[in-house]
mmCIF file of C-alpha atoms in Angstrom:
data_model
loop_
_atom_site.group_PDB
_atom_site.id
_atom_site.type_symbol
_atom_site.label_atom_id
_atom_site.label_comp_id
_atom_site.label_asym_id
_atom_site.label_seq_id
_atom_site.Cartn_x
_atom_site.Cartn_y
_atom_site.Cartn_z
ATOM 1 C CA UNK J 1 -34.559 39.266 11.570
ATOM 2 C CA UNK J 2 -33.166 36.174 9.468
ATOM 3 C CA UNK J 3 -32.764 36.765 6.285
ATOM 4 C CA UNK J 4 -35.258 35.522 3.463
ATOM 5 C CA UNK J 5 -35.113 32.044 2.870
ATOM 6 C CA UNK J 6 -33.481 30.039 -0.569
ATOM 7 C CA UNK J 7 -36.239 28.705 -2.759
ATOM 8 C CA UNK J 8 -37.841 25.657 -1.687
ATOM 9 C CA UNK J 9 -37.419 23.879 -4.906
ATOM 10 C CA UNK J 10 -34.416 24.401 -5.797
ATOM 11 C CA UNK J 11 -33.034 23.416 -2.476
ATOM 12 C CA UNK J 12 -35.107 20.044 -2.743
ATOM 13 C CA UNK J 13 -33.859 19.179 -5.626
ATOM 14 C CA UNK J 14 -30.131 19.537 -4.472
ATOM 15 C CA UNK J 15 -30.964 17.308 -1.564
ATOM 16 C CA UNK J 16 -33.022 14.800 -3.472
ATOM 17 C CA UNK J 17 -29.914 14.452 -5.475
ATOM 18 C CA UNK J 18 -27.589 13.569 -2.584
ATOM 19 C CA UNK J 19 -29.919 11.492 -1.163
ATOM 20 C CA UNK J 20 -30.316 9.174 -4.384
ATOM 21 C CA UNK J 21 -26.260 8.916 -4.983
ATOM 22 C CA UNK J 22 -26.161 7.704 -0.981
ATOM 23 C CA UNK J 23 -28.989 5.381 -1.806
ATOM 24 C CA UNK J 24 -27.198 3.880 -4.788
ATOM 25 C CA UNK J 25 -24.004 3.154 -2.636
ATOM 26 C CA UNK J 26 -25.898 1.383 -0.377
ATOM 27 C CA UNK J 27 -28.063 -0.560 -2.436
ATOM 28 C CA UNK J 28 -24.400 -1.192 -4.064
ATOM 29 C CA UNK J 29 -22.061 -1.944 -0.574
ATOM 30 C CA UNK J 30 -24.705 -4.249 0.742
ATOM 31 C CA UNK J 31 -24.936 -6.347 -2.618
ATOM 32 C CA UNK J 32 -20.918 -6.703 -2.918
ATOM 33 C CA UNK J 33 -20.865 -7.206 0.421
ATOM 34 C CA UNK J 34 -22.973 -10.382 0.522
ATOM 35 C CA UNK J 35 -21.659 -11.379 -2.853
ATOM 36 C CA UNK J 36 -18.847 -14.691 -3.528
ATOM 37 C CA UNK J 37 -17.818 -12.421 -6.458
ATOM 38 C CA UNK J 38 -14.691 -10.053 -5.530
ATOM 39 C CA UNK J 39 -12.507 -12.287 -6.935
ATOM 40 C CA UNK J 40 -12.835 -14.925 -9.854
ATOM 41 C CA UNK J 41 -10.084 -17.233 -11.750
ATOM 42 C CA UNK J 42 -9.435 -20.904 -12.310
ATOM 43 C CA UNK J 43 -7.533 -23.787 -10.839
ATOM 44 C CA UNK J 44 -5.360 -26.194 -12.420
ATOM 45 C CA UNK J 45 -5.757 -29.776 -10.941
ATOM 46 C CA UNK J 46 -5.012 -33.203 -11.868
ATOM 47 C CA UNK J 47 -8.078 -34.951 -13.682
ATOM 48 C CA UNK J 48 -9.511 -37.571 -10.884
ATOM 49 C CA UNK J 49 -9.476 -41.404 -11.796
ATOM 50 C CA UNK J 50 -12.930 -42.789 -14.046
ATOM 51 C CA UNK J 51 -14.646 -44.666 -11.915
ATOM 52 C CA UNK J 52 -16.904 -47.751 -13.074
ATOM 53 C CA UNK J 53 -17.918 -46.962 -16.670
ATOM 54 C CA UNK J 54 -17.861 -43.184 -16.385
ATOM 55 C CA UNK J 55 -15.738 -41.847 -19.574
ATOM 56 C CA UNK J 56 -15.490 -38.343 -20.708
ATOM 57 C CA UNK J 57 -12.164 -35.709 -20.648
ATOM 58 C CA UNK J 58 -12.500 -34.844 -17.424
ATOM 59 C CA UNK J 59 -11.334 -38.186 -16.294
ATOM 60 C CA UNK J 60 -8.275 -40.443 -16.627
ATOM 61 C CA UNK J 61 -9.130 -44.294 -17.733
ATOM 62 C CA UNK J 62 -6.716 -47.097 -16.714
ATOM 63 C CA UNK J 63 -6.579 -50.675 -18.204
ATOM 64 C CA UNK J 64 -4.600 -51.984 -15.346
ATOM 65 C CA UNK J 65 -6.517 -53.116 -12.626
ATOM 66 C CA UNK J 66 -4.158 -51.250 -10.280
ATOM 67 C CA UNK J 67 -5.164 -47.863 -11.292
ATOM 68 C CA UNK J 68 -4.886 -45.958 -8.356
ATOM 69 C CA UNK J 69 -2.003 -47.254 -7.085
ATOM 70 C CA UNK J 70 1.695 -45.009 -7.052
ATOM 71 C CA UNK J 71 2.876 -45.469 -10.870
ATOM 72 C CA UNK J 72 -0.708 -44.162 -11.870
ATOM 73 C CA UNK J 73 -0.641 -41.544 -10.253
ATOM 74 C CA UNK J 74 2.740 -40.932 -10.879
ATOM 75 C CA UNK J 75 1.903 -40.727 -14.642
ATOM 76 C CA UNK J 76 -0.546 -38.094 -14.121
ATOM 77 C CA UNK J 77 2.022 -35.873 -12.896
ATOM 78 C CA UNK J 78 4.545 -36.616 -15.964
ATOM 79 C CA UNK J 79 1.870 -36.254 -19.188
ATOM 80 C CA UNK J 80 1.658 -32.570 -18.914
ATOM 81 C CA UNK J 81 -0.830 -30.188 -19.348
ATOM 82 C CA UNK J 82 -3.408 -32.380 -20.908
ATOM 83 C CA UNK J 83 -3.848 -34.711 -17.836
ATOM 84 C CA UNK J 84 -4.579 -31.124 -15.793
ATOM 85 C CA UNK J 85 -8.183 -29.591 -16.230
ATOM 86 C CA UNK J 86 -9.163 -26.019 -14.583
ATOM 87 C CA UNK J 87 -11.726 -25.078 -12.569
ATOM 88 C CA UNK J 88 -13.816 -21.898 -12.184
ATOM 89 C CA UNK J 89 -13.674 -20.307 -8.641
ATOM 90 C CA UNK J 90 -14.787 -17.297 -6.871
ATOM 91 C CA UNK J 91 -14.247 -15.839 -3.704
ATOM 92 C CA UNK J 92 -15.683 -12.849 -1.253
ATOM 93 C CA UNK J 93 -15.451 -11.390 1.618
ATOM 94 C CA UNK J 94 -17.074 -14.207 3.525
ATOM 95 C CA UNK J 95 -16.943 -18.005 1.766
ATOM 96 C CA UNK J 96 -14.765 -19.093 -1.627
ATOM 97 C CA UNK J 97 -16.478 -21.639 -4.183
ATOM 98 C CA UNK J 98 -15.053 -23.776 -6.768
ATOM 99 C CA UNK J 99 -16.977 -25.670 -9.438
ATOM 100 C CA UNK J 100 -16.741 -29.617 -8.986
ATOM 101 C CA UNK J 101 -15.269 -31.706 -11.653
ATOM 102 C CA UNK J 102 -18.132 -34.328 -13.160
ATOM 103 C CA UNK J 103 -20.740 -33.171 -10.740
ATOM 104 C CA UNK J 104 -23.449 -30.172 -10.291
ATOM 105 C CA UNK J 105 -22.998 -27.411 -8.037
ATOM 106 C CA UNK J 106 -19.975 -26.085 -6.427
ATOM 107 C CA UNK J 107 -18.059 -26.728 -3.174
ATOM 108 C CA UNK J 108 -17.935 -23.495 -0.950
ATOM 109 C CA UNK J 109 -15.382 -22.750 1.822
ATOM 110 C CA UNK J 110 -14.956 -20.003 4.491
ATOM 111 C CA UNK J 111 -12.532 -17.639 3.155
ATOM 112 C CA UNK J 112 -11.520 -16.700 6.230
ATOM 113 C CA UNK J 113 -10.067 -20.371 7.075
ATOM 114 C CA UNK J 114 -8.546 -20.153 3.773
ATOM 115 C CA UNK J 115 -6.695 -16.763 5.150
ATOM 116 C CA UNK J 116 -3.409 -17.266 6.511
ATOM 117 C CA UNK J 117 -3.225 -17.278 10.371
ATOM 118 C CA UNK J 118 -1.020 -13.713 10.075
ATOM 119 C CA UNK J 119 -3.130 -12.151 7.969
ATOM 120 C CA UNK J 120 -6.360 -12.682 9.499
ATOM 121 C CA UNK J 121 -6.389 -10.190 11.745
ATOM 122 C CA UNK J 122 -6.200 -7.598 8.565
ATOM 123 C CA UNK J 123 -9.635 -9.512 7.479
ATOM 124 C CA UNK J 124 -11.459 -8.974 10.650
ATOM 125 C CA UNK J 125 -10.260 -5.469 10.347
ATOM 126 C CA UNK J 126 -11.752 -5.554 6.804
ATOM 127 C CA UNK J 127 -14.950 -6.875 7.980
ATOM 128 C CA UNK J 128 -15.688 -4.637 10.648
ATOM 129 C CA UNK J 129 -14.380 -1.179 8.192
ATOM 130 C CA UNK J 130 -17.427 -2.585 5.657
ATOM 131 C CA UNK J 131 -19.633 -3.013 8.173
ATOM 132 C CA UNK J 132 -18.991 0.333 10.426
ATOM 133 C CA UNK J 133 -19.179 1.639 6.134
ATOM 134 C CA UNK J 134 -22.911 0.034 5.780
ATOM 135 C CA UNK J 135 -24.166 1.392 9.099
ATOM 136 C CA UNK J 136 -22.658 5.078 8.246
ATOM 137 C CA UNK J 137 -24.245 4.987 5.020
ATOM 138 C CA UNK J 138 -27.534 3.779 6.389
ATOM 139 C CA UNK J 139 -27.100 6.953 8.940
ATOM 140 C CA UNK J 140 -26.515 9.351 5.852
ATOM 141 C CA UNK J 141 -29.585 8.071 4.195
ATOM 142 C CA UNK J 142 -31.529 8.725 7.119
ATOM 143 C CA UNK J 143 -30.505 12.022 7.967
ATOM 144 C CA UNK J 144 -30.890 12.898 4.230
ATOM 145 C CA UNK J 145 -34.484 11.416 4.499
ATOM 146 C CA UNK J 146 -35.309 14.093 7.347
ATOM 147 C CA UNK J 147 -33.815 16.975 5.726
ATOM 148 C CA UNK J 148 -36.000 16.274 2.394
ATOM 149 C CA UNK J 149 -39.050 15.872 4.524
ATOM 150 C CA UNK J 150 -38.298 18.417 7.091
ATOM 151 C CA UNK J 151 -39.832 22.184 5.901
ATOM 152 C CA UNK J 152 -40.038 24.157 9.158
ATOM 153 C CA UNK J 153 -36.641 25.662 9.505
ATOM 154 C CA UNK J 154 -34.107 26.093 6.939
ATOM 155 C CA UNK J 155 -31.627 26.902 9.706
ATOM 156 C CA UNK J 156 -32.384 23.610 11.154
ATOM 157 C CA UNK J 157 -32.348 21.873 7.675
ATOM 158 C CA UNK J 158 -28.888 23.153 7.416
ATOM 159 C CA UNK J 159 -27.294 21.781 10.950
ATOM 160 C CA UNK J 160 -28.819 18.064 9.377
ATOM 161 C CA UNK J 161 -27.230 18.991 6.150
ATOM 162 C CA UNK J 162 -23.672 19.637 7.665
ATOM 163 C CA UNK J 163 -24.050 16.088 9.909
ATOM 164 C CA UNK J 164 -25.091 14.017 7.216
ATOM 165 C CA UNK J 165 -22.098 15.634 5.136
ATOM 166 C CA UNK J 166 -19.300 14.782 8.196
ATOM 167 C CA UNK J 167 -20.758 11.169 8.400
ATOM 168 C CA UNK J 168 -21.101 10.412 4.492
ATOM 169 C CA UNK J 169 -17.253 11.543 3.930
ATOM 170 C CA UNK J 170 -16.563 9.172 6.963
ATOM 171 C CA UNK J 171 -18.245 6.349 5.232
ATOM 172 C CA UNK J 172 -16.765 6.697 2.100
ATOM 173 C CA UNK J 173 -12.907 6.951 4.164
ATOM 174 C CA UNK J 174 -13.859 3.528 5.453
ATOM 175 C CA UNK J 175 -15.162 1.660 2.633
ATOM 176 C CA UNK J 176 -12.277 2.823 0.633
ATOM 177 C CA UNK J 177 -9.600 1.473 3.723
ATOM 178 C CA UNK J 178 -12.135 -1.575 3.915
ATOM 179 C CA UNK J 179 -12.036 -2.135 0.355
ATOM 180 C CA UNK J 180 -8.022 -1.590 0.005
ATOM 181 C CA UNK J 181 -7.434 -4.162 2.864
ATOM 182 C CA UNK J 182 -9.618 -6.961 1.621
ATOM 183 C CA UNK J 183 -7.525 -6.274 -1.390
ATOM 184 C CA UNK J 184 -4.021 -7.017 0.317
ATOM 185 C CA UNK J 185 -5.606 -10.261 2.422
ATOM 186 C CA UNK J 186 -6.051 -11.631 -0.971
ATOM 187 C CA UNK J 187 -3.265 -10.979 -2.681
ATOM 188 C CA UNK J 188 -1.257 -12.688 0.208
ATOM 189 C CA UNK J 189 -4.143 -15.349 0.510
ATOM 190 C CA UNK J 190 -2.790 -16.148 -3.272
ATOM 191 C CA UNK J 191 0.736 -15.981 -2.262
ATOM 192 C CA UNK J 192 0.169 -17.876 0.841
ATOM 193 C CA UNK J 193 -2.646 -19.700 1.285
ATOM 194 C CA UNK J 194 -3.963 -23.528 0.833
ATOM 195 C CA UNK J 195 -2.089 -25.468 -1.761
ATOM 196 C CA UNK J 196 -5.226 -26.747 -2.683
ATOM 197 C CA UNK J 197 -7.348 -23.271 -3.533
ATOM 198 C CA UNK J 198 -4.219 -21.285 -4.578
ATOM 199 C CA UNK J 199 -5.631 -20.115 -8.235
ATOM 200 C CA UNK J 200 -4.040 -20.981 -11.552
ATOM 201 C CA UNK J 201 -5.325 -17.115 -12.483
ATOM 202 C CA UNK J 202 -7.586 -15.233 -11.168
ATOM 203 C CA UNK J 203 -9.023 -11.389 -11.845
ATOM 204 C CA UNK J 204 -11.555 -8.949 -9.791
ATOM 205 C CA UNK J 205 -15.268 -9.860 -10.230
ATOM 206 C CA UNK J 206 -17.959 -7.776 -10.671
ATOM 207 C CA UNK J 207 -18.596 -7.375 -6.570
ATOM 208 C CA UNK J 208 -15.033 -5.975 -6.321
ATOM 209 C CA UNK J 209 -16.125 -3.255 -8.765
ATOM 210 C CA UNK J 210 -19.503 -2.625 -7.414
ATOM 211 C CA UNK J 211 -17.785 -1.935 -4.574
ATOM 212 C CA UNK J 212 -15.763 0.581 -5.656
ATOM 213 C CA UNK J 213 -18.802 1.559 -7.550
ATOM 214 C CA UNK J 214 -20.397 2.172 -4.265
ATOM 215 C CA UNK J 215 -17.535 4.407 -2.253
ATOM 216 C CA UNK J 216 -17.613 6.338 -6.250
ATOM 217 C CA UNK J 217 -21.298 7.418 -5.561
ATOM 218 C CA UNK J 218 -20.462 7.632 -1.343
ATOM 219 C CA UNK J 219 -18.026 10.306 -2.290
ATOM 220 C CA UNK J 220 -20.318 12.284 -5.058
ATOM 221 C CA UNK J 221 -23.289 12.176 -2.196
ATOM 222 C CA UNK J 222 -21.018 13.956 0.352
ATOM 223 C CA UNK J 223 -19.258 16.461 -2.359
ATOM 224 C CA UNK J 224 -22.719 17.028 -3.431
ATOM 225 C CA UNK J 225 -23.998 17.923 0.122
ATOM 226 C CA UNK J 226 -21.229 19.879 1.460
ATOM 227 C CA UNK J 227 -21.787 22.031 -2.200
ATOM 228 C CA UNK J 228 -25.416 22.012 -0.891
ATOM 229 C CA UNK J 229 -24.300 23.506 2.259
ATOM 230 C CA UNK J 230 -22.118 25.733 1.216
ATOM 231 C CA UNK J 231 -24.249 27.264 -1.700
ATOM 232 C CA UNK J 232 -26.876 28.030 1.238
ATOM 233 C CA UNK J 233 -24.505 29.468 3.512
ATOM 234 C CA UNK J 234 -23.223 31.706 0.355
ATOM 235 C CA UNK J 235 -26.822 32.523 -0.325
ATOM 236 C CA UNK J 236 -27.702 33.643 3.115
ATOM 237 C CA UNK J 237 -24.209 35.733 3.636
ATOM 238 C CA UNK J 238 -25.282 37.424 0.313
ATOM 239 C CA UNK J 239 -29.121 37.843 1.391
ATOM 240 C CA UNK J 240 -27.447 39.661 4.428
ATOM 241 C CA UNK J 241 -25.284 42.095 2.719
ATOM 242 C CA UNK J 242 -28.160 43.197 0.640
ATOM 243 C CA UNK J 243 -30.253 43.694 3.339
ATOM 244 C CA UNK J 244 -27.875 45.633 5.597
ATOM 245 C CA UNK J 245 -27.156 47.696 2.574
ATOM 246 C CA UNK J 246 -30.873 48.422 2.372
ATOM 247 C CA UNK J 247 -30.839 49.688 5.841
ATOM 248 C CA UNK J 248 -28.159 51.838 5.161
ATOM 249 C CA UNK J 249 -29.897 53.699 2.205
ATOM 250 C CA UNK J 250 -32.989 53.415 3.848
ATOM 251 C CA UNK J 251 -31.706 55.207 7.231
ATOM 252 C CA UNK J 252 -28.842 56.915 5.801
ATOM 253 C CA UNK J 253 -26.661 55.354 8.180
ATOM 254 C CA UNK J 254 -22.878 56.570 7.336
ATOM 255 C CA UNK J 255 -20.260 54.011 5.603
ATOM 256 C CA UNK J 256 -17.432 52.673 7.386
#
């Protein structure tokens, strides 16, 4: 005969909470994920030419009718900081922007032609970590889903408890390699990359830390559901005790 049961509530509440943090680190990898915003800074180039009667600081005016020729430009690169003028950029996982200099909008490139050609590898690696990370979680949610919803067998509630806790610790050990390789491809992508995208300076964004925002609630949804497991199992072994203890009294059946 099994032993009596935990109380429904209390173990619903326990799994509604580990559902909810893997929720939120979903919700949170598959926003960074799609995001331009791991990485933000600003570039420091030259100020283009005015052209026709365009004036303004963000342009350089010329009286001599050879304006673009060699000594002009030349002269730009002697003046100092003043003929320079940054621009805002941001970069993700997938394309890099950078706002345009006396025009709307921004110009976007892949970041992964931007990687250099020995590096790229550790990208793809990256990519395919974040997405193996996206599908796990999606697999803990659903599992969690069932085990909320599922009231026929608390034995059987428990073998969907201790899978969903294997593959959320899984996820959370890839988004965190995932994470801490995009991390290095940029860093060299800095050190390395295009002369014309290498930032001026440049910090994490917001996506970077919603990221790690992400694997932070990953990890509290699988610590929370192996507690949840484990709690159960405790509560059952004690359940048991009593019980055989009860049977001893009851049938005066000798101590070893």
């Amino acid at each position: 005969k099994m032993p009596p049961s935990i109380p429904e509530a209390d173990r619903r509440h326990r799994a509604s909470a580990a559902f909810s943090l893997s929720f939120l680190s979903l919700v949170f990898s598959i926003t960074a994920f799609s995001s331009s915003y791991w990485c933000e800074g600003t570039r420091k180039v030259a100020k283009p030419f005015c052209k026709g009667d365009s004036k303004g600081e963000l342009c350089i005016r010329f009286n001599s009718a050879d304006g673009n020729g060699s000594q002009a430009v030349q002269y730009i690169w002697e003046t100092g900081d003043d003929k320079f003028v940054e621009k805002k950029f941001h970069a993700g996982i997938w394309y890099s922007c950078e706002e345009m200099i006396n025009e709307e909008g921004e110009k976007c490139r892949s970041f992964i032609s931007l990687t250099p050609a020995s590096d790229r590898g550790v990208l793809w690696l990256s990519i395919v970590a974040e997405l193996l990370y996206l599908v796990l979680l999606l697999t803990g949610n659903i599992l969690m889903s069932v085990e909320i919803c599922y009231y026929s067998s608390v034995i059987d509630g428990l073998k969907i408890n201790a899978f969903s806790a294997v593959v959320t610790v899984l996820a959370g050990l890839l988004g965190m390699v995932a994470h801490m390789m995009y991390t290095t491809v940029f860093q060299m992508t800095v050190n390395l990359g295009p002369e014309d995208w290498r930032p001026h300076t440049w910090d994490y964004g917001w996506s970077y830390g919603l990221a790690w925002t992400s694997f932070a609630c990953c990890m509290a949804a699988a610590v929370t559901t192996i507690n949840k497991y484990t709690k159960t199992i405790l509560e059952f072994k004690h359940k048991r005790k009593k019980l055989e203890r009860s049977f001893r009294i009851q049938y005066k059946f000798p101590e070893h």
